[in-house]
């Protein structure tokens, strides 16, 4: 009897059907690649252009195999001239195509910001709604590793400041696939702020995510971890930092609710309000600079809403340090939010010593 019982218990452990065990793994790179492939297959108006996207399969191999499948007309290598190829892409969108314009890094999008803002974002309004600009600007955003000040900046606050743009900031593979597909299908300009540091990271995904019809709504956040003591709102790679901090805090009896914004414009205020009204405490986490940042905007919206009266303590922002990104590895780490920074912020807000 004891042997039979042991075998049954072992069988139950060995053949677990929990979501965590049964979920398939997908890298962010492959999720983005699948999104591009599926949308190019679905709509012949979709095409990709940028530096090294075709014959080299992309600087980060996100466009791997697409040039061989779709050819020169739909996967286009460009010269190193962001203003030039961004302008071509905007013009193509105005003419009815659906370009996906890749910047090798969003730091280089500064060369093309006139096209992104003045040409793409404002045209629908200035044409009284007669000219849509269905374009996607995508590429890695924020800090990478060892590439210093001119290649490490977060542009979430920059682009989400501008009416006429939608701005998404995916974290994991589910975010990457669902949001990029939504961006490509959208009738208006969408900025997709990816993160180079997670391209090669595998995340569990469901069969639903792998389906060709999987699309995430732009403007809707996701509660990554439920909690009752404090809300942590974050986006992009900082979601990982927040989740790690939440795990550490749980060991001390503090249950943090972690919200992955996914979309920076439109910002899902309602999900934040609902959570803060439950937890009565809020910390925001981002890799961008503090002044006029995403955390600042969230603070302002809380202040201007009745949710402010549900707070039991001031909001605390955890951000990148207010300096250009240093090159030295130790200084780079010191310039970005780390798990201890989030834990310290939560403790201060909750009055825990």
XYZ file of C-alpha atoms in Angstrom:
353
model
C 0.000 0.000 0.000
C 2.753 2.425 0.941
C 4.599 1.654 -2.293
C 1.461 2.186 -4.370
C 0.786 5.485 -2.604
C 4.344 6.643 -3.186
C 4.099 5.796 -6.887
C 0.833 7.754 -7.206
C 2.354 10.790 -5.508
C 5.457 10.593 -7.677
C 3.299 10.333 -10.790
C 1.354 13.416 -9.825
C 4.591 15.371 -9.369
C 6.165 14.068 -12.557
C 3.188 14.790 -14.792
C 2.177 18.190 -13.495
C -0.166 20.065 -15.815
C 0.221 23.461 -14.170
C 0.551 26.458 -16.498
C 4.089 27.192 -15.285
C 5.329 23.740 -16.220
C 3.319 23.167 -19.387
C 3.849 26.627 -20.930
C 6.110 26.837 -23.954
C 9.176 29.087 -23.995
C 9.667 31.907 -26.521
C 12.393 34.531 -26.709
C 11.439 38.174 -27.161
C 13.465 38.171 -30.399
C 11.444 35.278 -31.809
C 8.193 36.852 -30.604
C 8.961 40.049 -32.524
C 10.060 38.050 -35.562
C 6.829 36.050 -35.499
C 4.764 39.235 -35.206
C 6.475 40.763 -38.246
C 6.204 37.556 -40.271
C 2.531 37.005 -39.465
C 1.530 40.592 -40.240
C 3.531 40.678 -43.493
C 1.850 37.427 -44.515
C -1.572 38.748 -43.532
C -1.296 42.131 -45.304
C 0.838 42.732 -48.385
C 0.882 46.461 -47.607
C 3.140 45.813 -44.591
C 6.854 46.212 -45.247
C 9.998 46.626 -43.155
C 12.841 49.085 -43.698
C 15.914 50.138 -41.745
C 19.630 49.625 -41.387
C 20.767 46.007 -41.915
C 17.220 44.601 -41.675
C 17.422 42.582 -44.916
C 20.528 40.677 -45.988
C 22.095 40.773 -42.506
C 18.807 39.622 -40.874
C 18.779 42.688 -38.615
C 21.388 44.065 -36.224
C 19.706 42.039 -33.448
C 18.386 39.264 -35.758
C 14.799 40.331 -35.150
C 14.093 40.259 -38.910
C 15.826 36.907 -39.423
C 14.559 35.101 -42.525
C 12.135 37.819 -43.632
C 14.224 39.083 -46.576
C 14.581 35.571 -47.979
C 10.814 35.034 -47.620
C 9.464 38.380 -48.815
C 12.235 39.802 -51.015
C 13.751 43.218 -51.708
C 10.486 45.111 -52.105
C 9.180 44.325 -48.632
C 12.353 44.074 -46.550
C 14.539 47.025 -47.428
C 18.096 47.817 -46.341
C 18.626 51.576 -46.019
C 21.664 53.836 -45.850
C 22.682 55.148 -42.421
C 20.385 58.146 -42.658
C 17.534 58.017 -40.145
C 15.876 61.219 -41.309
C 15.929 59.944 -44.883
C 14.427 56.496 -44.411
C 11.990 57.664 -41.722
C 10.756 60.266 -44.221
C 10.369 57.613 -46.920
C 8.423 55.453 -44.469
C 6.079 58.304 -43.456
C 5.417 59.155 -47.093
C 4.672 55.508 -47.847
C 2.202 55.413 -44.949
C 0.462 58.545 -46.211
C 0.141 56.827 -49.600
C -1.620 53.813 -48.054
C 1.147 51.348 -47.192
C 1.945 50.089 -43.668
C 5.672 50.571 -43.089
C 7.564 49.246 -40.073
C 10.523 51.590 -39.631
C 13.319 50.094 -37.520
C 15.803 52.283 -35.686
C 18.950 50.398 -34.700
C 18.472 52.166 -31.377
C 15.954 54.832 -30.430
C 18.875 57.098 -29.576
C 19.299 57.410 -33.349
C 15.639 58.342 -33.758
C 16.703 61.819 -32.669
C 18.072 62.200 -36.202
C 14.515 61.582 -37.472
C 12.383 63.190 -34.779
C 11.071 65.834 -37.189
C 9.604 63.040 -39.324
C 8.236 61.158 -36.305
C 6.568 64.173 -34.676
C 5.917 66.809 -37.343
C 5.238 64.494 -40.284
C 3.745 61.344 -38.714
C 2.124 62.369 -35.416
C 0.476 65.637 -36.526
C -0.782 64.866 -40.038
C -4.086 63.186 -39.103
C -5.058 66.223 -37.006
C -3.752 68.807 -39.497
C -5.608 67.097 -42.363
C -8.885 67.203 -40.403
C -8.892 63.426 -40.228
C -8.507 62.831 -43.962
C -4.932 61.459 -43.981
C -4.045 58.500 -41.789
C -0.408 57.618 -41.161
C -0.373 53.882 -40.294
C 3.310 53.547 -39.444
C 5.307 51.734 -36.769
C 8.602 53.057 -35.441
C 10.332 50.252 -33.550
C 13.719 49.284 -32.109
C 15.619 48.962 -28.824
C 15.123 51.706 -26.248
C 16.768 52.499 -22.927
C 19.909 51.103 -21.384
C 21.815 48.263 -23.029
C 25.229 47.317 -21.583
C 28.537 49.129 -21.917
C 27.436 51.490 -24.685
C 27.511 54.745 -22.681
C 25.495 57.947 -22.849
C 24.669 58.213 -26.558
C 23.223 54.680 -26.817
C 21.495 54.153 -23.456
C 18.675 56.650 -23.169
C 15.004 55.899 -22.514
C 12.635 57.811 -24.789
C 9.403 56.707 -23.134
C 8.707 60.132 -21.661
C 9.803 61.937 -24.856
C 7.425 60.199 -27.229
C 4.536 59.690 -24.814
C 4.500 63.492 -24.388
C 3.282 63.971 -27.971
C -0.383 63.885 -29.066
C -0.872 61.950 -32.285
C 1.417 59.097 -31.260
C 0.631 55.867 -29.473
C 3.569 54.507 -27.468
C 3.988 50.939 -26.236
C 6.785 49.515 -24.103
C 6.749 45.695 -24.072
C 8.483 43.631 -21.393
C 8.222 39.903 -22.150
C 7.472 37.740 -25.194
C 3.701 37.995 -24.784
C 3.934 41.786 -24.696
C 6.336 41.903 -27.638
C 4.223 39.821 -30.000
C 0.809 41.129 -29.034
C 1.753 44.805 -28.958
C 3.789 44.796 -32.190
C 0.930 43.113 -34.054
C -1.496 45.679 -32.630
C 0.861 48.489 -33.647
C 1.125 47.253 -37.230
C -2.665 46.995 -37.548
C -3.298 50.410 -35.978
C -4.394 53.232 -38.317
C -2.153 55.762 -36.569
C 1.588 56.136 -35.809
C 2.787 53.811 -33.044
C 6.194 53.906 -31.345
C 7.284 50.471 -30.101
C 9.996 50.824 -27.464
C 11.708 47.442 -27.152
C 14.632 46.562 -24.873
C 17.809 45.012 -26.236
C 18.654 43.293 -22.947
C 15.637 40.980 -23.146
C 15.824 40.056 -26.857
C 17.518 36.747 -26.049
C 15.524 36.000 -22.898
C 12.924 33.204 -23.037
C 9.570 33.676 -21.321
C 6.714 31.192 -20.912
C 3.863 31.718 -23.380
C 0.500 30.053 -23.831
C -0.913 28.511 -27.010
C -3.038 31.633 -27.320
C 0.085 33.811 -27.637
C 1.461 31.535 -30.354
C -1.766 31.813 -32.363
C -1.601 34.041 -35.459
C -4.667 35.965 -34.317
C -3.182 36.947 -30.934
C -3.213 40.732 -30.486
C -3.010 42.780 -27.285
C -5.027 45.994 -26.870
C -2.986 49.191 -26.873
C -3.686 51.228 -23.739
C -4.253 48.360 -21.320
C -1.855 47.488 -18.467
C -1.337 44.011 -16.980
C -1.206 43.064 -13.314
C 1.861 40.807 -13.219
C 1.573 39.955 -9.534
C -1.380 40.624 -7.231
C -0.757 42.162 -3.824
C -2.497 44.042 -1.025
C 0.112 46.190 0.746
C 1.634 48.388 -1.996
C 1.410 48.970 -5.751
C 4.535 49.030 -7.940
C 3.954 50.492 -11.422
C 6.629 49.985 -14.066
C 7.348 49.204 -17.729
C 9.862 47.471 -20.007
C 12.852 45.779 -18.343
C 12.067 47.460 -15.037
C 9.162 45.018 -14.732
C 11.804 42.354 -14.049
C 13.381 44.530 -11.349
C 9.987 45.137 -9.740
C 9.061 41.437 -9.770
C 12.383 40.481 -8.180
C 11.872 43.141 -5.516
C 8.321 41.881 -4.911
C 9.648 38.362 -4.370
C 12.157 39.652 -1.826
C 9.498 41.725 -0.067
C 7.164 38.712 0.097
C 9.767 36.966 2.229
C 9.254 39.744 4.770
C 5.466 39.512 4.662
C 4.942 42.464 2.282
C 2.721 41.623 -0.697
C 3.374 44.050 -3.559
C 1.083 44.334 -6.564
C 3.200 44.773 -9.717
C 1.643 46.498 -12.730
C 3.258 46.261 -16.169
C 2.068 49.373 -18.011
C 2.661 47.891 -21.499
C 1.351 51.132 -22.996
C 2.705 54.583 -22.148
C 0.316 56.523 -24.389
C -2.537 55.988 -23.858
C -1.727 55.295 -20.202
C -4.039 52.898 -18.375
C -4.847 55.154 -15.439
C -7.854 53.108 -14.359
C -5.801 49.985 -13.584
C -3.412 52.090 -11.503
C -6.253 53.865 -9.675
C -8.012 50.590 -8.878
C -4.834 49.060 -7.470
C -3.852 52.086 -5.371
C -7.361 52.334 -3.933
C -6.822 48.764 -2.709
C -3.211 49.011 -1.459
C -3.139 52.727 -0.409
C 0.563 52.947 -1.344
C 2.441 53.478 -4.618
C 5.997 53.225 -5.945
C 6.864 53.795 -9.608
C 9.938 52.259 -11.257
C 11.557 53.247 -14.560
C 15.019 53.371 -16.135
C 14.448 56.853 -17.546
C 15.468 60.112 -15.920
C 13.399 61.540 -13.044
C 12.386 64.961 -14.364
C 9.150 64.895 -16.399
C 9.277 61.083 -16.464
C 6.601 58.398 -16.624
C 6.562 58.241 -12.813
C 6.020 61.999 -12.673
C 2.991 61.684 -14.949
C 1.539 58.893 -12.805
C 2.038 61.027 -9.669
C 0.213 63.930 -11.325
C -2.724 61.755 -12.380
C -3.083 60.365 -8.862
C -3.027 63.920 -7.449
C -5.719 65.052 -9.883
C -7.997 62.075 -9.146
C -9.950 61.044 -6.076
C -7.473 58.161 -5.699
C -5.221 60.725 -3.996
C -7.460 60.540 -0.917
C -6.856 56.770 -0.698
C -3.098 57.208 -0.222
C -1.719 56.549 3.250
C 1.762 57.835 2.342
C 3.461 59.911 -0.371
C 4.258 58.255 -3.714
C 7.905 57.321 -4.233
C 9.626 57.317 -7.640
C 12.529 54.983 -8.404
C 14.254 56.150 -11.591
C 17.520 56.240 -13.460
C 20.006 58.689 -11.971
C 19.824 62.226 -13.379
C 23.074 61.972 -15.366
C 24.074 60.822 -18.878
C 24.757 57.082 -18.768
C 28.355 56.377 -17.628
C 30.511 53.920 -19.579
C 32.146 52.159 -16.604
C 30.278 48.977 -15.663
C 30.038 49.779 -11.947
C 28.821 53.314 -12.614
C 26.324 52.051 -15.179
C 24.819 49.736 -12.547
C 24.719 52.622 -10.077
C 22.868 54.778 -12.632
C 19.998 52.299 -13.095
C 17.305 51.161 -10.647
C 18.301 47.929 -8.898
C 16.277 45.559 -6.726
C 17.613 47.040 -3.427
C 16.496 50.507 -4.600
C 12.925 49.275 -5.071
C 12.935 47.393 -1.750
C 14.227 50.490 0.045
C 11.568 52.664 -1.576
C 8.783 50.265 -0.547
C 10.085 50.116 3.012
C 10.164 53.904 3.241
C 6.642 54.279 1.878
C 5.314 51.618 4.259
C 7.351 52.956 7.182
C 9.223 49.664 7.600
C 12.706 49.860 9.125
